[in-house]
Coordinates of C-alpha atoms in Angstrom, one line a residue:
Chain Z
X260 CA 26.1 -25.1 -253.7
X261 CA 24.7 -22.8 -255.6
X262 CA 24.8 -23.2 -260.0
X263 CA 26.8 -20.3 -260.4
X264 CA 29.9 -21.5 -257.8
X265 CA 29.3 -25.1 -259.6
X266 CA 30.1 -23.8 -263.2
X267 CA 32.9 -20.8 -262.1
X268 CA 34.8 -24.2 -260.9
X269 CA 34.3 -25.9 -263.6
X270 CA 35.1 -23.3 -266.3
X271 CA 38.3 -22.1 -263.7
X272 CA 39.4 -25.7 -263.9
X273 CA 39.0 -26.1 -267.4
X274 CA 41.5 -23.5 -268.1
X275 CA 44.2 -25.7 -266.2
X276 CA 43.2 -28.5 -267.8
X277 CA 44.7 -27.6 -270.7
X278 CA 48.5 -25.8 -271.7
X279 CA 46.4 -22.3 -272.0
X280 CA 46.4 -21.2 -268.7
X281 CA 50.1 -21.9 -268.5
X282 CA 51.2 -20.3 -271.8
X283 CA 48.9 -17.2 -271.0
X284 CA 50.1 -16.4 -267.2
X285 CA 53.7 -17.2 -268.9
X286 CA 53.2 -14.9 -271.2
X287 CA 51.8 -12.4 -269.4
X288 CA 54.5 -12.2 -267.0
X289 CA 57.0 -12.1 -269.7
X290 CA 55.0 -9.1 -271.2
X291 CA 55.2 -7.2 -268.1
X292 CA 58.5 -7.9 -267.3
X293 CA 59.6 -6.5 -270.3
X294 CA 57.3 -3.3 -271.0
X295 CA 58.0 -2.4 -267.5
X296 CA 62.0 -2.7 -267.2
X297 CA 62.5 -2.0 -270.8
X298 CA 59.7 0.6 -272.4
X299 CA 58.8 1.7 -269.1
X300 CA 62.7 2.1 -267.5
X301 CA 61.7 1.3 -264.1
X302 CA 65.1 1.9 -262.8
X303 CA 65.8 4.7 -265.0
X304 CA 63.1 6.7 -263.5
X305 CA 64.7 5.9 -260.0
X306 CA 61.2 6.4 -258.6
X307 CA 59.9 3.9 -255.8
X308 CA 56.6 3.6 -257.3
X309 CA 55.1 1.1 -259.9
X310 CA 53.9 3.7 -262.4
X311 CA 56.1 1.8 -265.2
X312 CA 53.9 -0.8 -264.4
X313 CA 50.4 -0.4 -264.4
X314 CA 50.4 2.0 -267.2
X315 CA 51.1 -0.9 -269.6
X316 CA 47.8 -3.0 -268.5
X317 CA 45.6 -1.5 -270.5
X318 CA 47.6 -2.2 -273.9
X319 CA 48.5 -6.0 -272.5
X320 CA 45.1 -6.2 -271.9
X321 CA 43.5 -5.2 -274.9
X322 CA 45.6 -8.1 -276.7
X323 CA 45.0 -10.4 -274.0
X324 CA 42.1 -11.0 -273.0
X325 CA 40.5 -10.8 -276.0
X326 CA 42.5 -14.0 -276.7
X327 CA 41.0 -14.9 -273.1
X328 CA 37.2 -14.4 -273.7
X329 CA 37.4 -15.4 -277.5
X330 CA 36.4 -19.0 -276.7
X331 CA 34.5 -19.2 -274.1
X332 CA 30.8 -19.2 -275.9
X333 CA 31.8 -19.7 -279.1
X334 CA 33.4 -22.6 -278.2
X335 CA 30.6 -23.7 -276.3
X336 CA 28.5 -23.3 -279.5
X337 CA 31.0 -25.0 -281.5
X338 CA 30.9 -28.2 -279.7
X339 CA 27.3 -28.1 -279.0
X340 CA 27.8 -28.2 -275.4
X341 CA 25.4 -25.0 -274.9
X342 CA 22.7 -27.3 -275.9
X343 CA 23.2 -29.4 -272.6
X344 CA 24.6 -26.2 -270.2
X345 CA 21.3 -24.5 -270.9
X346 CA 18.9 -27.5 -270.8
X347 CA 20.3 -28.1 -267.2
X348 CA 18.1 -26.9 -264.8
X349 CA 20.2 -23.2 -264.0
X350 CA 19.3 -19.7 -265.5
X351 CA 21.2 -18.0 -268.1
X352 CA 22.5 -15.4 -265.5
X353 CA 24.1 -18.2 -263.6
X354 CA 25.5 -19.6 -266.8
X355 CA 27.0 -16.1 -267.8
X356 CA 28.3 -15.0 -264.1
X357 CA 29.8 -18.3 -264.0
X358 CA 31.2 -18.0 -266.5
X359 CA 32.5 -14.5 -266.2
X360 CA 33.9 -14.9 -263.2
X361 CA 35.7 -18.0 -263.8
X362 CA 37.7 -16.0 -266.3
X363 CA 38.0 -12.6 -263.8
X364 CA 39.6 -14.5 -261.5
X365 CA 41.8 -16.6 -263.8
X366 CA 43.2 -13.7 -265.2
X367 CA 43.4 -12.1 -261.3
X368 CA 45.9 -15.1 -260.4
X369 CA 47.5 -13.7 -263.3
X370 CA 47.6 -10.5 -262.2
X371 CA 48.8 -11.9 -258.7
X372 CA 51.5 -13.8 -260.6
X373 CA 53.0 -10.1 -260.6
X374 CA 53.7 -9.4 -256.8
X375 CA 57.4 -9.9 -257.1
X376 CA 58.1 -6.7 -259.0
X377 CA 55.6 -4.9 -255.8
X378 CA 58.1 -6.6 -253.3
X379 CA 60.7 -5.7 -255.4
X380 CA 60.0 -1.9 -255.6
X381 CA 59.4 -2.6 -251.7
X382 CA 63.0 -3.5 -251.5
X383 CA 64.6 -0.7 -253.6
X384 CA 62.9 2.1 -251.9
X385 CA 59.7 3.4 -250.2
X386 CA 56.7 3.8 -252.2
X387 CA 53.7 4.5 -251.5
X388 CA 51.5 1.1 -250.9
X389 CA 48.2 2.9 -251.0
X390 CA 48.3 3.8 -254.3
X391 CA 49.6 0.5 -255.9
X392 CA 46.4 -1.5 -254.1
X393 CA 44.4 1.2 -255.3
X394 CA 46.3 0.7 -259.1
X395 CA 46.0 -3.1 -258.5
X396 CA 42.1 -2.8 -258.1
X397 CA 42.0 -0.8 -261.1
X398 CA 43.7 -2.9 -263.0
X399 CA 41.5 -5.9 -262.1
X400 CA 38.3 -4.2 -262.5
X401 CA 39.3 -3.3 -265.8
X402 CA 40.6 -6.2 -266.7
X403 CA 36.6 -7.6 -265.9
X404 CA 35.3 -4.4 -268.6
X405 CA 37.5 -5.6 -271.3
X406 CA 36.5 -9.6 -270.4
X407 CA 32.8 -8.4 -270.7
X408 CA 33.0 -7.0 -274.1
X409 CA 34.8 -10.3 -275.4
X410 CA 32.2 -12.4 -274.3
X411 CA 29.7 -10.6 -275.3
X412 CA 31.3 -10.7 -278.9
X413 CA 32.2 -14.9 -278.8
X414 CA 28.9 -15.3 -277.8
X415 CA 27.5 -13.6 -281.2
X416 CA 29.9 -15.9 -283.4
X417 CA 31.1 -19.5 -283.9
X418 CA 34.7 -18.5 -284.6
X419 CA 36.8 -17.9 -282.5
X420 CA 39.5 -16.1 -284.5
X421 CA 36.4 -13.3 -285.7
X422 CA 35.5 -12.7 -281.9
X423 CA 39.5 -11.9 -281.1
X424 CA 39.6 -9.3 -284.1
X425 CA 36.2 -7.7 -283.2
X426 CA 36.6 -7.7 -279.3
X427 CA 40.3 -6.6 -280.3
X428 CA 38.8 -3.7 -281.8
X429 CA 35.7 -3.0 -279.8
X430 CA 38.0 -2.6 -277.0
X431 CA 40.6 -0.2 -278.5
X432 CA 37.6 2.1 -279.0
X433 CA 37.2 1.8 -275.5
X434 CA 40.3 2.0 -274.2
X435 CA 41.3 5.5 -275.8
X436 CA 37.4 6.4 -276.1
X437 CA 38.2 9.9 -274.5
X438 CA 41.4 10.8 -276.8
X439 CA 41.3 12.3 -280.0
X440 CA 42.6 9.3 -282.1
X441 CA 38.6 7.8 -281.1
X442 CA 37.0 11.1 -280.3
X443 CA 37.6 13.0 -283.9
X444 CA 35.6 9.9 -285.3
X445 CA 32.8 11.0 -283.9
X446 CA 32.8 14.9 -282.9
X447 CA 32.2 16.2 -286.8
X448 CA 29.2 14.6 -287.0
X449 CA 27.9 14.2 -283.1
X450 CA 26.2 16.4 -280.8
X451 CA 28.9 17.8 -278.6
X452 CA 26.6 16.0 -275.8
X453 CA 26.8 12.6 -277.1
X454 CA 30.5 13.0 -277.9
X455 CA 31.5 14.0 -274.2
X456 CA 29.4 10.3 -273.1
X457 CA 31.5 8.8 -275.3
X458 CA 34.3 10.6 -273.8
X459 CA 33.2 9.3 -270.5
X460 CA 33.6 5.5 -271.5
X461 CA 37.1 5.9 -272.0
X462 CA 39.0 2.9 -270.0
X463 CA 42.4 4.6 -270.1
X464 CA 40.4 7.8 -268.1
X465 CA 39.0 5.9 -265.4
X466 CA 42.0 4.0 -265.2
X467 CA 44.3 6.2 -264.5
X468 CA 42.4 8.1 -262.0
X469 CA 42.1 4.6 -259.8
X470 CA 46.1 4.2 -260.4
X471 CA 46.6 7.6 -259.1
X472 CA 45.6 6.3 -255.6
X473 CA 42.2 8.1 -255.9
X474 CA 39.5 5.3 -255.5
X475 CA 36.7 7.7 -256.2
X476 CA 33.5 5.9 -256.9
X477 CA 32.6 7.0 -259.8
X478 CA 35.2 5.0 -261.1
X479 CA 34.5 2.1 -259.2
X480 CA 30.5 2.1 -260.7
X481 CA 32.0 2.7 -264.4
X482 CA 33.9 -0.5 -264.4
X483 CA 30.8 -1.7 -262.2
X484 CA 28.1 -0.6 -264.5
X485 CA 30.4 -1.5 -268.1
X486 CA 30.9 -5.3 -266.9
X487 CA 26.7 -5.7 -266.0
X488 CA 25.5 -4.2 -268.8
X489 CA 27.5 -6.3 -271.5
X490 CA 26.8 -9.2 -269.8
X491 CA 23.5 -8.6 -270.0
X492 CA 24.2 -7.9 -273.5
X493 CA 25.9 -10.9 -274.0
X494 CA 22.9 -12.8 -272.1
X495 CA 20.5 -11.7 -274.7
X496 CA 22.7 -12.6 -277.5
X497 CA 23.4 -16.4 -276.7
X498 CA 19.8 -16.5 -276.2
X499 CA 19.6 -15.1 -279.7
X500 CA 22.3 -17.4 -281.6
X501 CA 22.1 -20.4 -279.4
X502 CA 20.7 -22.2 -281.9
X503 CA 22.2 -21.2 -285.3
Chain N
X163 CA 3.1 -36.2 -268.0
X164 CA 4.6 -34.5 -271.0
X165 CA 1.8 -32.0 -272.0
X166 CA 2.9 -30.3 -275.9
X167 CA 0.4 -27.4 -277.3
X168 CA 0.5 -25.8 -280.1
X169 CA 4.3 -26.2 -280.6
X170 CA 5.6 -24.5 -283.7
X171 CA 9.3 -23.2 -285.0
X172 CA 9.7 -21.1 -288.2
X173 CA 13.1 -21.1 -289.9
X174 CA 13.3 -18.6 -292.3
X175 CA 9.4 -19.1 -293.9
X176 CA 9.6 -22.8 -293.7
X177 CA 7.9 -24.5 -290.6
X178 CA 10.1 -26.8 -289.0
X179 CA 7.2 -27.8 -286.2
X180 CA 4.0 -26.9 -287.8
X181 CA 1.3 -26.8 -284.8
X182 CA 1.9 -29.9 -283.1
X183 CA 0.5 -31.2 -280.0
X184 CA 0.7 -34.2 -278.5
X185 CA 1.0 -35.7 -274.7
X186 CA 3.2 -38.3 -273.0
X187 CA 2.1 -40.2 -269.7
X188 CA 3.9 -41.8 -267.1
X189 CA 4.6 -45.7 -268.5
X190 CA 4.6 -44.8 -272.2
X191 CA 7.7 -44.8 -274.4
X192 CA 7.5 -42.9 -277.3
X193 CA 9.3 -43.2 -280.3
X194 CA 9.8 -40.2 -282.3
X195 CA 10.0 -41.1 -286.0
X196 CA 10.5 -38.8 -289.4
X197 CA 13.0 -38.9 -292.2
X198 CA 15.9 -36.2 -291.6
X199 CA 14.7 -32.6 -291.2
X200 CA 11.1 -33.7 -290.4
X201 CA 11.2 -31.9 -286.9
X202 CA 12.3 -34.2 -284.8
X203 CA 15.2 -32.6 -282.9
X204 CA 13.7 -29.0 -282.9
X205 CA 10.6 -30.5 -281.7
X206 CA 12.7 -31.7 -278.4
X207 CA 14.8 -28.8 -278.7
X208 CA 11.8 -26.4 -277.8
X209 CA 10.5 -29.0 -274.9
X210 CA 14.0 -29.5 -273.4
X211 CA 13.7 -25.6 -273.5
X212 CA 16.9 -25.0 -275.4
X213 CA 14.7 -23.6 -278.4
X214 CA 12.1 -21.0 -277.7
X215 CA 9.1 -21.9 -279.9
X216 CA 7.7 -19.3 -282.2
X217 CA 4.0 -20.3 -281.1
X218 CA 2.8 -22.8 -278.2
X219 CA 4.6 -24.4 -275.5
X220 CA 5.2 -27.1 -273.9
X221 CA 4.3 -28.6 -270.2
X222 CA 6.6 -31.2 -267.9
X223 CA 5.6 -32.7 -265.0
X224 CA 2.9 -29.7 -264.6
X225 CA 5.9 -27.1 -265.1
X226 CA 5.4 -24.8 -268.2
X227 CA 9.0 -24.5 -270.3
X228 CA 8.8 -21.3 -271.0
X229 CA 7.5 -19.9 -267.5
X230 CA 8.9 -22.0 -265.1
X231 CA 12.3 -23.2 -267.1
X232 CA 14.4 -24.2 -264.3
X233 CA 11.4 -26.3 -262.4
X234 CA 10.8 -27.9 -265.3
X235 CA 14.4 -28.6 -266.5
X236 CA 15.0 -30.6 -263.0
X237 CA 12.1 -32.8 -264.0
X238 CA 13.9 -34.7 -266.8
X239 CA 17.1 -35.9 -268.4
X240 CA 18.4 -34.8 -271.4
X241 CA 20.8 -36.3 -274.1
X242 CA 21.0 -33.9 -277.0
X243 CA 21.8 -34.5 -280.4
X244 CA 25.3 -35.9 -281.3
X245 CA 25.5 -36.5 -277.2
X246 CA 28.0 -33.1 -276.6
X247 CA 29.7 -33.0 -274.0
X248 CA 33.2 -30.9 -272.3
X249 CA 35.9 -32.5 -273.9
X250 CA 38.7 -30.8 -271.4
X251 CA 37.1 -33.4 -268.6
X252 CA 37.2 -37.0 -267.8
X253 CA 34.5 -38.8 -267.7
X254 CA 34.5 -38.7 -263.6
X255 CA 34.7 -35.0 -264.0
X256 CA 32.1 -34.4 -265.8
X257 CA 29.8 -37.1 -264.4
X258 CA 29.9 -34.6 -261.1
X259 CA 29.7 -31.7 -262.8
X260 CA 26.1 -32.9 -263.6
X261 CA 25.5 -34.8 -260.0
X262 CA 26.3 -31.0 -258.6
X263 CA 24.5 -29.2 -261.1
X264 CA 21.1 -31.6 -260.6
X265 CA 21.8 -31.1 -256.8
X266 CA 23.2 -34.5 -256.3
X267 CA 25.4 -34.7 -252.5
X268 CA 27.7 -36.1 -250.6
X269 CA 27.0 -39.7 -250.4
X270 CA 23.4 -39.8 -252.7
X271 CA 25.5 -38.4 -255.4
X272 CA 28.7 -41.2 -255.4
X273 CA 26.1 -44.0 -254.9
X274 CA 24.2 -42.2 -258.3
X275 CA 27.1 -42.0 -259.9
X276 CA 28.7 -45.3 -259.5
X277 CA 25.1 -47.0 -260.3
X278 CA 25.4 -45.0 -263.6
X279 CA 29.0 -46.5 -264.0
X280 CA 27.8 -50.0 -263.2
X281 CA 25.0 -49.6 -265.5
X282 CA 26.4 -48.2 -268.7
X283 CA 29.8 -49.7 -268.6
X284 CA 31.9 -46.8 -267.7
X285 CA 34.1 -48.2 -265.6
X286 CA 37.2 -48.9 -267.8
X287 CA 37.1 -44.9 -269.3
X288 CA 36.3 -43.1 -265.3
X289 CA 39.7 -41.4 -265.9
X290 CA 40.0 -40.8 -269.7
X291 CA 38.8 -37.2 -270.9
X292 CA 36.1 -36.9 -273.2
X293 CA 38.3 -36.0 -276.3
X294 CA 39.7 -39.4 -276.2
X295 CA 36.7 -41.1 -276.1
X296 CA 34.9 -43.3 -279.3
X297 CA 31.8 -42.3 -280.7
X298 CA 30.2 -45.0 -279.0
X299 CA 31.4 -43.6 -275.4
X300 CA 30.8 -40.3 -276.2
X301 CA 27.1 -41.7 -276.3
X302 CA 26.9 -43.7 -273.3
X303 CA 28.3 -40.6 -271.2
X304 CA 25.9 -38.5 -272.5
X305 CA 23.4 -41.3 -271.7
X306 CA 24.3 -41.5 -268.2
X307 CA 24.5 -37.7 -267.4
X308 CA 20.4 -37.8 -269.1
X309 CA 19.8 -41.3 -266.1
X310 CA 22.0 -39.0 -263.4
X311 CA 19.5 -38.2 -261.3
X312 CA 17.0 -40.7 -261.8
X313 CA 14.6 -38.4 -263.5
X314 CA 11.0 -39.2 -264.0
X315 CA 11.5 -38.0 -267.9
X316 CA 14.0 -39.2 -270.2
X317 CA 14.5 -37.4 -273.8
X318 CA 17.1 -38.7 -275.9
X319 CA 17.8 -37.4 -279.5
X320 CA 19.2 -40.4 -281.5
X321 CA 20.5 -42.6 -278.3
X322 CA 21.9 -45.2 -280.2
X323 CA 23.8 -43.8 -283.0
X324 CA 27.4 -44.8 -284.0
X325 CA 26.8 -47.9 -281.3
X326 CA 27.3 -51.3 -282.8
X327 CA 25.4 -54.1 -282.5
X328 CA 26.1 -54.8 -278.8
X329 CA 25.8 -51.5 -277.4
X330 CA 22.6 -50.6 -279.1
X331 CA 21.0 -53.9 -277.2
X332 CA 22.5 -52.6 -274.0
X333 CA 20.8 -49.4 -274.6
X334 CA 17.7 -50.5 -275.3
X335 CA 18.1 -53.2 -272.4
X336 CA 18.7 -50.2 -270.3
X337 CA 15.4 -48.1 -271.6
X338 CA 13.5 -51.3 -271.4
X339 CA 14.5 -51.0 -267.9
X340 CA 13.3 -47.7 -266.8
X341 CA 10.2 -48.0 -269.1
X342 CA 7.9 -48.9 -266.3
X343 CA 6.9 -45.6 -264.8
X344 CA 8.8 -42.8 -266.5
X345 CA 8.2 -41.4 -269.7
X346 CA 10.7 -41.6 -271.9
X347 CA 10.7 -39.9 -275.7
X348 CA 12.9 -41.2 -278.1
X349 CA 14.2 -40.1 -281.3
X350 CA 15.8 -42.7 -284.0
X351 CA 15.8 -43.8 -287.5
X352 CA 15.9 -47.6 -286.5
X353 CA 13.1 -48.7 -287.1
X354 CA 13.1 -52.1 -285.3
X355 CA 14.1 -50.2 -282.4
X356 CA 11.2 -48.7 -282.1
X357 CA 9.3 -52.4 -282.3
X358 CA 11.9 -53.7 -279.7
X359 CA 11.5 -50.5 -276.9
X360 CA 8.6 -48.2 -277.8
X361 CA 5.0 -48.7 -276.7
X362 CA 4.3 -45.9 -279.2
X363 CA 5.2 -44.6 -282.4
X364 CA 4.6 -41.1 -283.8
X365 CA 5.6 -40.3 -287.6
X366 CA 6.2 -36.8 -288.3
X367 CA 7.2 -34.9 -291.7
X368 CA 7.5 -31.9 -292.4
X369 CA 7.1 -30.9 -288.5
X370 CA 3.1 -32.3 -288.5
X371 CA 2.1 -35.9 -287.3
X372 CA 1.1 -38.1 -289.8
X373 CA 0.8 -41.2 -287.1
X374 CA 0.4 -41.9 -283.7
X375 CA -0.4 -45.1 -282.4
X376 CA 1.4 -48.9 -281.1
X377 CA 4.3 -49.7 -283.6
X378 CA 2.0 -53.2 -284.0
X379 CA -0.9 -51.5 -285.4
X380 CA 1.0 -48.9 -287.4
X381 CA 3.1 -52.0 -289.0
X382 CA -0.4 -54.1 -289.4
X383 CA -1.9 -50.8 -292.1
X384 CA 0.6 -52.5 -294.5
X385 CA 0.5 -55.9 -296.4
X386 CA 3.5 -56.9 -295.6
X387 CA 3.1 -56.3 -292.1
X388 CA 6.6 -54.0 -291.6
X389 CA 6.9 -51.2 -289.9
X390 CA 9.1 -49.9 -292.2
X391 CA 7.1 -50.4 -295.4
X392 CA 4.3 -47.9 -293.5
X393 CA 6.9 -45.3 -292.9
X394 CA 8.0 -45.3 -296.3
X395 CA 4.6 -45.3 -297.7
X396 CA 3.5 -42.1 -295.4
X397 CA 6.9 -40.3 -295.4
X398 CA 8.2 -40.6 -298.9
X399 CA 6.3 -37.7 -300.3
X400 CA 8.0 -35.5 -297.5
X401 CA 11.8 -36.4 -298.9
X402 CA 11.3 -34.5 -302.5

């Protein structure tokens, strides 16, 4: 078996080990219960589609997983368990995968904790099943680009509650990176060039084109590309603050 | 063999290893002796590989640290300072966490583990989590995950602290036991544990090496004979 299956089980059961998992999945399906029947009016609209849905992710998700990724190096630090992880005989991308994608796919049987409204939809009408695997792959794979940022963030810090606000934030710039609310931040002083890159990081962007049914690549390799490089990041910053 | 060069670590513009080198062979138990902040952890920090050393390195069993980290990682067995450990699991949890990690299977790795049971007295806590445990648990887990896979090097930072009476004899029972062809560093402030277990004592202050030699012959340089009288008379300078 190889290190990085050995630690994604035991970070994956470390979340069931304690209440978390079961107060997060609760409260996530709470959350989109209520944005989606309430401030989305699924059957208001009277459309057979999950539209009301997904466009809520992103905002869940900024709050979310933040609170998600916020312990899982600084924690680590905290205990001094990093001392042991990385002075057992594995590399630091197996610790960091493993870790990674223990949280990916606890927040994916999250995410599959949702089904019931799809079956439901299913049952009022005809929509179109396409595009809701399509949204639900979206959704996941940007799920993983807000993850990476938070851990790249708790592994720079001891506590816990200063890697939720900064990953909180870090992630809102990303999320509505190609609106004006982020944009005019930057364009008075920024080569129009650079601004349009930034543009081009926006999560909401390539989001939305995914949830439109259209699994063009491009958006596929974005959320591809984001989650390597800040775990790479983050790689190079536990190697940086492991000790302090 | 443990083969250390050059080894130094600068915090801020104070040296916490200043140029050490020194080298371990198979039989020998070393006993790693300083007064607090003298070096000793980051000095096992950097072999262990958890540290990267600002000059020098360090060599295990032939594998260099720093190019061959995982190789030499395999080699030995580790209990860090204050004996960390994931507080979420019980103690059977985490004991095969470690047996998987050190590539431990199938039947090798139940027969490890329950000899590391047997042999540390873990029997009675198997299904408690870590949280729950006493200090002096905490420490004999983190002992047994270091013996897991029988490793041919054993560095332990402080191995016996917050143990009482009995369980420090058990521990040094138990590194009496391996003693005969591993090598085994040890870290402590007890200074007649170092008589009862170590077959050589090093002194360091200040992150140099002030001694090296048999805890006999270091104890003989004083007139009374104590082990403890030397290291006060070499060290006290460092503690101002």
């Amino acid at each position: 078996m190889s290190a990085t299956k050995i630690i994604f089980r035991r970070e994956l059961a470390a979340y069931f080990a304690t209440p978390l998992a079961y107060i997060f999945i609760i409260i996530f399906l709470m959350l989109t219960g209520v944005f989606t029947f309430y401030l989305g009016n699924f059957f208001a609209r009277g459309q057979a589609d999950l539209q009301s849905f997904f466009n809520f992710h992103p905002w869940l998700y900024l709050f979310l997983i933040p609170a998600i990724a916020m312990r899982i190096w600084s924690e680590e630090r905290k205990a001094g368990t990093i001392e042991l992880l990385l002075t057992l005989p594995i590399t630091m991308g197996q610790a960091v995968w493993g870790k990674f994608l223990a949280a990916w796919a606890f927040i994916a049987i999250a995410l599959a904790g949702t089904v019931p409204i799809w079956i439901t939809v299913n049952y009022l009408g005809e929509p179109d099943n396409g595009i809701i695997v399509a949204a639900y792959l979206g959704s996941l794979l940007m799920a993983g680009a807000y993850l990476a940022v938070g851990i790249c963030i708790s592994a720079a810090t001891k506590s816990q509650v200063i890697a939720f606000i900064v990953s909180l934030m870090v992630c809102f710039v990303f999320t509505l990176a190609g609106f004006p609310l982020v944009l005019d931040m930057f364009s008075s002083w920024l080569p129009a060039g650079l601004t349009e890159a930034i543009a081009s990081l926006s999560f909401l962007t390539h989001f939305q084109a995914i949830a439109k049914g259209v699994i063009d690549l491009r958006d596929v390799i974005f959320f591809a590309a984001f989650i390597a490089a800040w775990l790479y990041a983050s790689a190079i910053v536990i190697d940086l603050k492991k000790a302090d | 063999m443990i083969e250390v060069e050059h080894l130094s670590k600068r915090f801020g513009d104070r040296y916490a290893v200043d140029d050490l080198s020194f080298s371990v062979a198979p039989g020998e138990v070393l006993g790693f002796l300083g007064p607090n902040g003298a070096g000793k952890s980051t000095t096992m920090k950097m072999i262990t590989g958890f540290l990267t050393p600002d000059g020098g390195t360090a060599r295990i069993m032939g594998h260099d640290i720093q190019q061959a980290p995982v190789a030499a990682k395999r080699t030995f067995g580790y209990l860090p300072e204050g004996a960390p450990g994931y507080s979420d699991m019980t103690v059977a949890q985490f004991l095969r966490f470690i047996a998987d990690i050190r590539g431990l299977s199938g039947a090798q790795r139940e027969s490890r583990i329950d000899a590391v049971v047997a042999d540390i007295h873990l029997n009675d806590v198997l299904g408690q989590r870590l949280e729950t445990l006493s200090k002096g648990f905490r420490r004999r887990v983190g002992l047994a995950q270091a013996i897991l896979h029988d490793p041919q090097v054993l560095i332990l930072d402080e191995p016996t602290d917050g143990l009482d009476p009995n369980q420090k004899h058990e521990v040094r029972k138990l590194i009496q036991g391996m003693a005969k062809d591993k090598i085994i560093v040890v870290s402590t402030h007890i200074l007649e544990e170092v008589e009862a277990v170590c077959s050589r004592a090093m002194i360091i202050s200040r992150g140099k090496i002030l001694a090296d030699d048999t805890p006999a012959t270091l104890a003989a340089k004083t007139a009374s004979g104590r082990l403890d009288d030397y290291f006060r008379e070499i060290t006290a300078g460092g503690l101002s």
